[in-house]
Coordinates of C-alpha atoms and ligand atoms in Angstrom, one line a residue:
M1 CA 12.8 -65.4 49.9
I2 CA 13.8 -64.6 53.5
N3 CA 10.9 -63.9 55.6
R4 CA 10.8 -61.8 58.7
R5 CA 11.4 -64.6 61.2
Q6 CA 14.3 -66.1 59.2
F7 CA 15.8 -62.7 59.1
L8 CA 15.5 -62.4 62.8
Y9 CA 17.3 -65.7 63.3
L10 CA 20.1 -64.5 61.1
T11 CA 20.6 -61.2 62.9
G12 CA 19.5 -62.2 66.3
A13 CA 21.7 -63.0 69.3
G14 CA 21.5 -66.7 68.6
A15 CA 23.4 -66.3 65.2
V16 CA 26.3 -64.3 66.6
N17 CA 28.6 -67.2 67.5
L18 CA 27.8 -69.0 64.4
L19 CA 28.7 -66.1 62.1
N20 CA 32.1 -66.4 63.6
M21 CA 32.5 -70.0 62.5
N22 CA 34.6 -70.7 59.5
G23 CA 32.4 -71.6 56.5
W24 CA 29.1 -71.0 58.0
P25 CA 26.8 -71.4 55.0
F26 CA 24.9 -68.1 55.4
T27 CA 28.1 -66.3 54.6
S28 CA 29.2 -68.6 51.9
A29 CA 27.1 -70.8 49.7
G30 CA 23.8 -70.0 51.5
I31 CA 21.6 -67.0 51.3
A32 CA 24.0 -64.7 49.7
S33 CA 24.3 -66.8 46.6
S34 CA 20.7 -67.9 46.4
E35 CA 19.6 -64.3 46.4
K36 CA 21.9 -63.6 43.5
D37 CA 21.2 -66.6 41.3
E38 CA 17.5 -66.6 40.5
F39 CA 15.7 -69.7 41.1
F40 CA 13.3 -70.9 38.4
P41 CA 11.2 -73.7 39.8
D42 CA 9.9 -76.5 37.6
L43 CA 7.3 -77.2 40.3
E44 CA 5.8 -74.8 42.8
L45 CA 3.6 -76.0 45.6
S46 CA 2.0 -74.7 48.7
L47 CA 1.8 -77.0 51.8
T48 CA -0.3 -75.9 54.8
A49 CA -0.4 -77.5 58.2
T50 CA -3.7 -77.2 59.8
P51 CA -6.1 -78.7 62.4
S52 CA -8.5 -80.9 60.6
E53 CA -10.9 -83.8 61.1
V54 CA -11.1 -87.1 59.4
Q55 CA -13.5 -90.0 59.4
I56 CA -11.3 -92.9 60.7
F57 CA -14.1 -94.8 62.6
P58 CA -17.8 -94.7 62.3
G59 CA -19.3 -92.1 64.5
Q60 CA -17.3 -89.2 65.7
P61 CA -14.6 -87.8 63.4
T62 CA -11.0 -87.8 64.7
T63 CA -9.4 -84.4 65.2
V64 CA -6.0 -84.3 63.6
W65 CA -3.2 -82.0 62.3
Q66 CA -2.8 -82.4 58.6
Y67 CA -0.8 -81.2 55.7
T68 CA -2.8 -80.1 52.7
G69 CA -1.2 -79.1 49.4
Q70 CA -1.9 -77.4 46.1
V71 CA 0.1 -77.2 42.9
I72 CA 0.8 -73.6 42.1
K73 CA 2.9 -74.2 39.0
G74 CA 3.9 -77.4 37.2
D75 CA 2.5 -80.8 36.7
S76 CA -0.8 -81.2 38.5
N77 CA 0.0 -84.8 39.2
S78 CA 2.8 -83.9 41.4
L79 CA 0.4 -84.1 44.3
Q80 CA -1.6 -87.0 45.2
H81 CA -4.2 -86.6 47.8
L82 CA -5.2 -89.6 50.0
E83 CA -8.9 -89.8 50.7
Q84 CA -10.0 -89.9 54.3
S85 CA -6.6 -90.0 55.6
Y86 CA -4.8 -87.7 57.9
L87 CA -1.6 -88.2 56.0
G88 CA -0.4 -85.2 53.8
P89 CA -0.4 -85.4 50.0
I90 CA 2.1 -87.6 48.3
I91 CA 4.6 -85.4 46.5
R92 CA 5.9 -86.9 43.3
V93 CA 8.9 -85.3 41.6
R94 CA 11.6 -86.3 39.1
Q95 CA 15.3 -86.1 39.8
H96 CA 16.8 -82.7 38.9
Q97 CA 13.5 -80.9 39.2
K98 CA 13.7 -77.6 41.0
V99 CA 11.0 -77.3 43.4
R100 CA 9.7 -74.3 45.4
I101 CA 7.3 -75.1 48.4
H102 CA 5.5 -72.6 50.4
F103 CA 5.0 -74.0 53.9
K104 CA 2.2 -72.3 55.7
N105 CA 1.7 -72.9 59.4
N106 CA -1.9 -72.8 60.4
L107 CA -1.3 -74.8 63.5
P108 CA -1.7 -73.3 67.0
A109 CA 1.9 -74.2 67.5
R110 CA 5.3 -73.5 66.0
S111 CA 6.5 -75.9 63.3
I112 CA 8.8 -76.4 60.4
V113 CA 9.0 -79.1 57.7
H114 CA 11.9 -81.5 57.2
W115 CA 12.5 -83.5 54.0
H116 CA 13.6 -86.8 55.3
G117 CA 16.3 -88.4 53.2
L118 CA 16.6 -85.6 50.8
H119 CA 20.0 -84.1 50.1
V120 CA 19.2 -80.3 50.3
P121 CA 21.1 -77.2 51.5
A122 CA 21.2 -76.8 55.3
K123 CA 18.9 -73.8 55.1
M124 CA 16.2 -75.9 53.3
D125 CA 16.4 -79.0 55.6
G126 CA 13.9 -77.9 58.2
H127 CA 16.3 -77.5 61.1
P128 CA 14.2 -76.7 64.2
M129 CA 15.9 -73.3 64.5
Y130 CA 13.9 -72.3 61.6
V131 CA 10.5 -73.0 63.2
I132 CA 7.8 -70.5 62.2
H133 CA 4.8 -69.4 64.2
T134 CA 1.1 -69.6 63.5
G135 CA 0.2 -67.6 60.3
E136 CA 3.8 -67.5 59.0
T137 CA 5.2 -69.0 55.8
F138 CA 8.7 -70.5 55.1
T139 CA 9.6 -70.9 51.5
Y140 CA 11.8 -73.8 50.5
E141 CA 13.7 -73.9 47.2
F142 CA 15.9 -76.8 46.2
E143 CA 16.9 -79.0 43.3
V144 CA 16.0 -82.7 43.7
L145 CA 19.4 -84.4 43.7
N146 CA 18.3 -87.8 45.2
R147 CA 18.0 -91.0 43.3
A148 CA 14.7 -92.4 42.6
G149 CA 13.2 -93.6 45.9
T150 CA 10.7 -93.3 48.7
Y151 CA 11.4 -90.3 51.0
W152 CA 9.1 -88.5 53.2
Y153 CA 8.4 -85.2 55.0
H154 CA 7.4 -84.4 58.5
P155 CA 7.5 -81.6 61.1
H156 CA 10.8 -81.0 63.2
P157 CA 10.1 -78.4 65.9
H158 CA 12.4 -79.2 68.9
G159 CA 10.6 -81.0 71.7
R160 CA 7.3 -81.2 69.7
T161 CA 8.2 -83.5 66.7
G162 CA 6.7 -86.6 68.3
H163 CA 3.5 -84.9 69.2
Q164 CA 3.1 -83.3 65.8
V165 CA 3.9 -86.4 63.7
Y166 CA 1.6 -88.4 65.9
G167 CA -1.2 -85.9 65.3
G168 CA -1.0 -86.7 61.6
L169 CA 1.7 -84.5 60.0
A170 CA 3.6 -86.6 57.6
G171 CA 3.6 -87.4 54.0
L172 CA 5.6 -89.3 51.3
F173 CA 8.0 -87.6 48.9
L174 CA 8.5 -90.0 45.9
V175 CA 11.4 -89.3 43.5
S176 CA 11.7 -91.0 40.0
D177 CA 14.7 -90.9 37.7
A178 CA 15.8 -92.3 34.4
E179 CA 17.6 -95.3 35.7
E180 CA 14.5 -96.4 37.5
E181 CA 12.2 -95.7 34.5
K182 CA 14.3 -98.1 32.3
L183 CA 13.4 -101.0 34.7
N184 CA 9.7 -100.8 33.8
L185 CA 8.8 -101.6 37.4
P186 CA 5.1 -101.9 38.3
S187 CA 3.6 -98.5 38.2
D188 CA 0.3 -96.6 38.7
R189 CA -2.2 -98.9 40.4
Q190 CA 0.5 -101.5 40.9
D191 CA 2.8 -99.1 42.7
I192 CA 1.4 -98.8 46.2
P193 CA 2.6 -96.5 49.0
L194 CA 2.1 -98.1 52.4
V195 CA 2.7 -95.9 55.5
I196 CA 2.6 -98.0 58.6
Q197 CA 1.9 -96.2 61.8
D198 CA 0.5 -97.1 65.2
R199 CA -2.0 -95.0 67.0
A200 CA -4.0 -95.1 70.1
F201 CA -7.7 -93.8 70.2
N202 CA -10.0 -93.2 73.1
P203 CA -13.6 -94.2 73.0
D204 CA -14.6 -90.9 71.4
N205 CA -12.3 -91.7 68.4
Q206 CA -9.7 -89.3 69.5
L207 CA -6.0 -89.7 69.5
I208 CA -4.3 -90.4 72.9
Y209 CA -0.6 -89.3 73.2
L210 CA 1.7 -90.3 76.0
P211 CA -1.0 -91.5 78.4
R212 CA 1.6 -92.8 80.9
G213 CA 3.7 -89.7 80.7
M214 CA 7.4 -90.2 81.2
H215 CA 7.1 -94.0 80.8
D216 CA 5.8 -93.6 77.3
S217 CA 8.4 -91.0 76.6
M218 CA 11.1 -93.5 77.6
T219 CA 9.8 -96.3 75.5
G220 CA 8.4 -93.9 72.7
M221 CA 4.7 -93.7 72.0
L222 CA 3.2 -97.1 71.1
G223 CA -0.3 -97.4 70.0
D224 CA -2.6 -100.5 69.8
S225 CA -4.1 -99.6 66.4
I226 CA -2.0 -100.3 63.5
C227 CA -2.9 -97.9 60.7
V228 CA -1.8 -98.1 57.1
N229 CA -2.0 -94.8 55.1
G230 CA -4.1 -93.5 58.1
K231 CA -6.5 -96.3 58.4
P232 CA -6.9 -99.3 60.8
D233 CA -7.7 -102.7 59.4
F234 CA -6.3 -101.8 56.1
K235 CA -7.2 -104.0 53.2
L236 CA -5.7 -104.1 49.8
S237 CA -7.4 -105.9 46.8
V238 CA -5.0 -107.0 44.2
S239 CA -4.9 -108.9 40.9
T240 CA -2.7 -111.8 40.1
S241 CA 0.1 -109.7 39.0
A242 CA 3.4 -108.0 40.3
Y243 CA 3.2 -105.0 42.6
R244 CA 5.8 -102.5 44.0
L245 CA 4.9 -101.9 47.6
R246 CA 6.7 -98.9 49.1
I247 CA 6.7 -99.3 52.8
L248 CA 7.5 -96.5 55.2
N249 CA 7.6 -97.2 58.9
G250 CA 6.1 -93.7 59.9
S251 CA 5.6 -94.7 63.5
N252 CA 7.0 -92.7 66.4
S253 CA 8.6 -95.6 68.1
R254 CA 7.4 -98.9 66.9
I255 CA 9.6 -101.4 65.2
Y256 CA 8.1 -104.0 62.7
K257 CA 9.4 -107.5 61.8
L258 CA 7.5 -107.8 58.6
A259 CA 6.8 -111.0 56.8
W260 CA 4.1 -112.7 54.6
S261 CA 1.7 -114.7 56.6
D262 CA 2.1 -117.8 54.3
G263 CA 5.8 -117.9 54.8
T264 CA 6.7 -116.7 51.3
P265 CA 10.0 -114.7 51.6
L266 CA 10.0 -111.0 51.1
T267 CA 11.6 -109.8 47.9
V268 CA 13.3 -106.4 48.7
I269 CA 14.1 -104.1 45.8
A270 CA 14.9 -100.8 47.6
T271 CA 15.7 -99.1 50.9
D272 CA 15.8 -95.6 52.3
G273 CA 17.9 -94.2 49.6
G274 CA 16.4 -96.1 46.6
L275 CA 17.0 -99.2 44.6
L276 CA 19.3 -102.0 45.6
E277 CA 21.8 -103.4 43.1
K278 CA 19.7 -106.5 42.9
P279 CA 16.6 -107.9 44.5
I280 CA 17.3 -109.8 47.8
Q281 CA 15.0 -112.4 49.5
K282 CA 14.4 -112.1 53.2
K283 CA 12.3 -114.3 55.5
Y284 CA 11.5 -111.2 57.3
V285 CA 12.5 -107.5 57.4
V286 CA 13.1 -105.5 60.5
L287 CA 12.1 -101.9 60.0
G288 CA 12.7 -99.3 62.6
P289 CA 11.0 -95.8 62.7
A290 CA 11.6 -93.7 59.5
E291 CA 13.2 -96.6 57.6
R292 CA 11.7 -97.6 54.2
V293 CA 11.7 -100.8 52.2
E294 CA 10.3 -101.5 48.8
L295 CA 8.9 -104.9 48.0
W296 CA 8.3 -106.8 44.9
A297 CA 5.2 -108.6 45.5
D298 CA 4.1 -111.1 42.8
F299 CA 0.6 -112.5 43.5
S300 CA 0.5 -114.4 40.3
K301 CA 1.0 -117.7 42.0
Y302 CA -2.3 -117.2 44.0
P303 CA -5.7 -118.3 42.8
V304 CA -8.3 -115.6 42.9
G305 CA -10.1 -115.6 46.3
T306 CA -6.8 -116.0 48.3
S307 CA -6.3 -114.0 51.3
L308 CA -2.9 -113.1 52.7
E309 CA -1.5 -110.8 55.4
L310 CA 1.5 -108.8 55.9
V311 CA 2.3 -109.4 59.5
S312 CA 4.7 -108.2 62.1
K313 CA 6.3 -111.1 64.0
Y314 CA 7.3 -111.5 67.6
F315 CA 10.8 -110.3 68.5
E316 CA 12.5 -109.5 71.8
A317 CA 12.5 -105.8 72.4
A318 CA 12.7 -103.7 75.5
M319 CA 13.1 -106.4 78.3
H320 CA 10.9 -104.7 80.9
E321 CA 7.9 -104.9 78.6
R322 CA 8.1 -108.7 79.0
A323 CA 9.3 -108.7 82.5
M324 CA 6.4 -106.6 83.7
G325 CA 4.0 -108.9 81.9
P326 CA 0.9 -108.0 80.1
R327 CA -0.7 -104.7 81.5
R328 CA -4.1 -103.5 81.8
G329 CA -4.6 -100.8 79.1
M330 CA -5.4 -97.2 79.8
M331 CA -8.9 -96.2 78.8
G332 CA -10.0 -99.5 77.6
R333 CA -7.2 -100.1 75.1
I334 CA -4.9 -103.1 75.0
D335 CA -1.2 -102.4 75.5
L336 CA 0.8 -103.6 72.5
P337 CA 4.5 -103.5 73.5
N338 CA 7.3 -103.4 70.9
G339 CA 7.9 -106.9 69.7
A340 CA 4.3 -108.2 70.0
P341 CA 3.0 -109.9 66.9
F342 CA 0.0 -108.6 64.9
S343 CA -1.3 -108.3 61.4
V344 CA -0.4 -105.1 59.5
L345 CA -2.6 -105.3 56.5
K346 CA -4.8 -107.9 54.6
I347 CA -4.5 -108.6 51.0
D348 CA -7.3 -110.1 48.9
V349 CA -6.5 -111.4 45.5
T350 CA -9.7 -110.5 43.7
R351 CA -9.1 -110.6 40.0
R352 CA -7.2 -112.3 37.3
A353 CA -4.6 -110.3 35.3
K354 CA -3.2 -111.0 32.0
G355 CA 0.5 -111.3 31.3
I356 CA 3.4 -111.6 33.6
R357 CA 6.0 -109.1 34.6
S358 CA 9.3 -110.4 35.5
L359 CA 11.5 -109.1 38.2
P360 CA 14.6 -107.4 36.8
Q361 CA 17.7 -109.2 38.1
R362 CA 19.7 -106.1 38.1
L363 CA 18.2 -102.9 39.5
S364 CA 21.0 -100.4 39.8
A365 CA 24.7 -99.8 40.2
I366 CA 25.9 -98.8 43.6
E367 CA 29.5 -98.0 44.3
R368 CA 30.3 -99.7 47.6
Y369 CA 32.6 -97.9 50.0
Q370 CA 35.2 -99.7 52.0
P371 CA 36.7 -98.4 55.3
Q372 CA 40.0 -97.8 53.5
D373 CA 38.1 -95.4 51.1
T374 CA 37.5 -93.1 54.0
D375 CA 39.7 -90.2 55.3
N376 CA 39.5 -91.5 58.9
A377 CA 39.8 -95.2 58.4
D378 CA 42.1 -95.7 61.4
N379 CA 40.2 -93.4 63.7
P380 CA 36.4 -93.6 63.1
R381 CA 34.3 -91.0 64.6
Q382 CA 32.5 -92.5 67.6
F383 CA 28.9 -91.7 68.5
S384 CA 27.4 -93.3 71.5
F385 CA 23.7 -93.2 72.1
F386 CA 22.0 -93.8 75.5
M387 CA 19.4 -92.4 77.8
R388 CA 20.3 -91.2 81.2
H389 CA 18.4 -89.3 83.9
M390 CA 15.3 -89.0 81.6
Q391 CA 17.4 -87.4 78.9
G392 CA 18.5 -88.6 75.5
L393 CA 22.3 -88.3 75.0
I394 CA 24.8 -88.6 72.2
N395 CA 28.3 -88.9 73.5
G396 CA 27.0 -87.7 76.8
R397 CA 25.6 -84.5 75.4
T398 CA 21.9 -83.5 74.8
F399 CA 20.6 -81.3 72.1
R400 CA 21.3 -77.5 72.0
M401 CA 19.8 -75.6 69.1
Q402 CA 23.0 -74.4 67.5
E403 CA 25.6 -76.2 69.5
V404 CA 28.5 -78.1 67.6
A405 CA 31.1 -79.9 69.6
A406 CA 34.7 -80.5 68.3
D407 CA 33.9 -84.1 67.3
E408 CA 30.9 -82.9 65.3
R409 CA 32.8 -80.8 62.7
I410 CA 33.1 -82.3 59.4
R411 CA 35.3 -81.1 56.6
L412 CA 33.7 -80.4 53.4
N413 CA 34.7 -82.9 50.7
S414 CA 35.7 -85.6 53.1
T415 CA 34.7 -89.3 53.2
E416 CA 34.1 -90.4 56.7
L417 CA 33.8 -93.5 58.7
W418 CA 31.5 -93.2 61.7
E419 CA 30.8 -95.8 64.3
L420 CA 27.4 -95.5 65.9
A421 CA 26.8 -97.4 69.1
N422 CA 23.7 -98.1 71.1
D423 CA 25.2 -98.0 74.7
D424 CA 21.9 -98.1 76.6
R425 CA 22.3 -100.3 79.7
P426 CA 19.7 -101.3 82.2
M427 CA 19.7 -99.0 85.1
G428 CA 16.9 -100.1 87.4
M429 CA 13.3 -100.6 86.6
M430 CA 12.7 -97.2 85.1
M431 CA 15.7 -97.3 82.8
M432 CA 15.7 -100.3 80.5
P433 CA 17.8 -100.4 77.3
M434 CA 16.0 -99.1 74.3
P435 CA 16.5 -99.4 70.6
H436 CA 17.8 -96.3 68.9
P437 CA 17.2 -95.9 65.1
V438 CA 19.9 -93.4 64.2
H439 CA 19.2 -90.9 61.3
L440 CA 21.4 -88.5 59.6
H441 CA 19.9 -85.3 58.0
G442 CA 21.1 -84.3 54.6
K443 CA 23.0 -87.5 53.6
Q444 CA 22.5 -91.1 52.6
F445 CA 25.2 -93.5 53.9
Q446 CA 26.2 -97.1 53.6
V447 CA 26.3 -99.5 56.5
I448 CA 29.4 -101.4 56.1
E449 CA 29.6 -103.4 59.3
R450 CA 27.4 -104.3 62.2
S451 CA 28.3 -105.9 65.6
G452 CA 26.6 -106.7 68.8
V453 CA 23.3 -108.0 67.9
L454 CA 23.1 -109.6 64.6
H455 CA 19.6 -109.6 63.1
S456 CA 19.0 -111.3 59.8
G457 CA 16.1 -108.9 59.1
Y458 CA 18.3 -105.8 58.4
V459 CA 18.6 -104.6 54.9
D460 CA 22.0 -103.0 54.8
E461 CA 22.7 -103.5 51.1
G462 CA 21.8 -100.2 49.7
W463 CA 21.8 -96.5 50.6
K464 CA 20.4 -95.7 54.0
D465 CA 19.5 -92.6 56.0
T466 CA 18.3 -94.3 59.2
V467 CA 20.0 -97.4 60.8
L468 CA 18.3 -99.3 63.6
L469 CA 20.5 -100.2 66.6
M470 CA 19.2 -102.5 69.2
P471 CA 20.6 -102.3 72.6
G472 CA 24.2 -103.3 72.6
E473 CA 24.5 -103.0 68.8
R474 CA 26.9 -100.9 66.8
A475 CA 27.2 -100.1 63.1
K476 CA 30.0 -98.6 61.0
I477 CA 28.6 -96.3 58.3
V478 CA 30.5 -94.4 55.5
T479 CA 29.3 -91.2 53.9
H480 CA 30.8 -88.6 51.6
F481 CA 30.3 -84.9 52.4
T482 CA 30.7 -83.5 48.9
D483 CA 28.6 -80.5 48.9
Y484 CA 26.2 -78.4 51.1
A485 CA 28.2 -76.9 53.9
G486 CA 26.3 -76.0 57.1
L487 CA 24.5 -77.3 60.1
F488 CA 22.6 -80.6 60.0
L489 CA 20.9 -82.8 62.5
Y490 CA 21.6 -86.3 63.4
H491 CA 19.4 -88.0 66.1
C492 CA 17.5 -91.0 67.2
H493 CA 14.3 -91.4 65.2
I494 CA 12.2 -92.7 68.1
L495 CA 10.7 -89.3 68.0
E496 CA 10.2 -89.1 71.8
H497 CA 13.9 -89.8 72.3
G498 CA 14.8 -87.0 69.8
D499 CA 12.5 -84.7 71.7
M500 CA 14.2 -85.6 74.9
G501 CA 17.5 -84.5 73.6
M502 CA 18.9 -87.5 71.8
M503 CA 19.7 -85.1 68.8
R504 CA 22.8 -83.2 67.9
N505 CA 24.1 -81.0 65.1
Y506 CA 27.0 -81.8 62.8
L507 CA 28.6 -78.9 61.0
V508 CA 30.1 -79.4 57.4
S509 CA 32.5 -76.5 56.5
Ligands
C2O1 CU1 12.8 -87.9 59.8 CU2 15.2 -85.3 61.8 O1 14.0 -86.6 60.8
CU2 CU1 15.7 -86.5 58.3
CU3 CU1 16.2 -93.7 70.8

């Protein structure tokens, strides 16, 4: 199960200081035990990252980087391939299934896969220290412990994550469980994954990344074509029935303020970590990069022939985008700053459906944490996120591959209160405050308090793995570090910010 490269990491100079740390997983729960206890997968997949071409527009195909997959053992429906899309296959698993995934890197670059939102051992989480080179394979083995929900996977090589995700490398990882099954939610053709991403294309239909260099790295890459499941001008034809729409903001940096064009409130049933306790109604939902939201969309009130849009509404984002006024686009494209309004997708109600499905009033049970349930209630860990001198910083520190500071060491089996703060401040024309969607690897958490900027579009009710913080905003989160010792990342999920160093390790031991 250990390939040559992983072996080098374990024995090479980089590992030396880590081996001296107490509780480093490789010497405790990690490799030693997984070699002993044989792992019998219920599902075995291969996932290959490879340069490819897709027909996005008429004319010249677009060169992308893409995940392709195959089921080696287990249910052949575990992989769903999306036609003419650069997105990777949708992986569908059940809670408690044991999966083995052979990731093969056929890219002309180093890469590694991260399972965003999943609770897996540190070794299986796709930390950038495990990157593999062209032609190499990394084998993942883990049991799916997460609740039913909409998770996803994407590359995580340090400094190149933004580039690789933008190039097309991403896919959904959907988990089902018994609790969800009992609800009899819309399924099959009524259960629709919607991955929203913005891209910029040149006149030859090729992707453009960071055309303005450092400026685009600071704001994060923003494209003027809004793609859904890899396609611009996405249209969905529906019947007059209820749908489950699983929305992932898979964009590098764009924030969406989602709403129905006819003013109908959104009915939210789930977030990053699965179902809410009960459905909630929102006039709009603000969704930062990597966040997910699931909607219950009932089209039975519309006559056949109705057209409707899911839109992103205007909001105030980075101030300089407005201050500088509309800009001439590069290479003939229009600049679409964060906060600009646009249509995300169009829905046509095309057929009558028989019967009605009613929305369950109770979806799940969630045990809510209070600050007093934590081990550090009177002394929350503070993490301050800001950009300085073209670098992304957390508590003033930038990313170092295996570095862990004293305030990043967590005791196994503790319940912790963390306070995350977006402390970006304007510093001249080049340094305007930016939003920072903060993501923790390995854990789902609860957002128990917000301060600073209060946005009614946040859905903080359920389990989360990413929390959007606008400039000046802070959030208190609680999480419980029950199992899986080891090194995990936390970072800003504006991918360019993470690549610029707004990423650190925390060590559970
Ligand atoms: Cu989607 Cu390190 O994360
Ligand atoms: Cu993640
Ligand atoms: Cu950021």
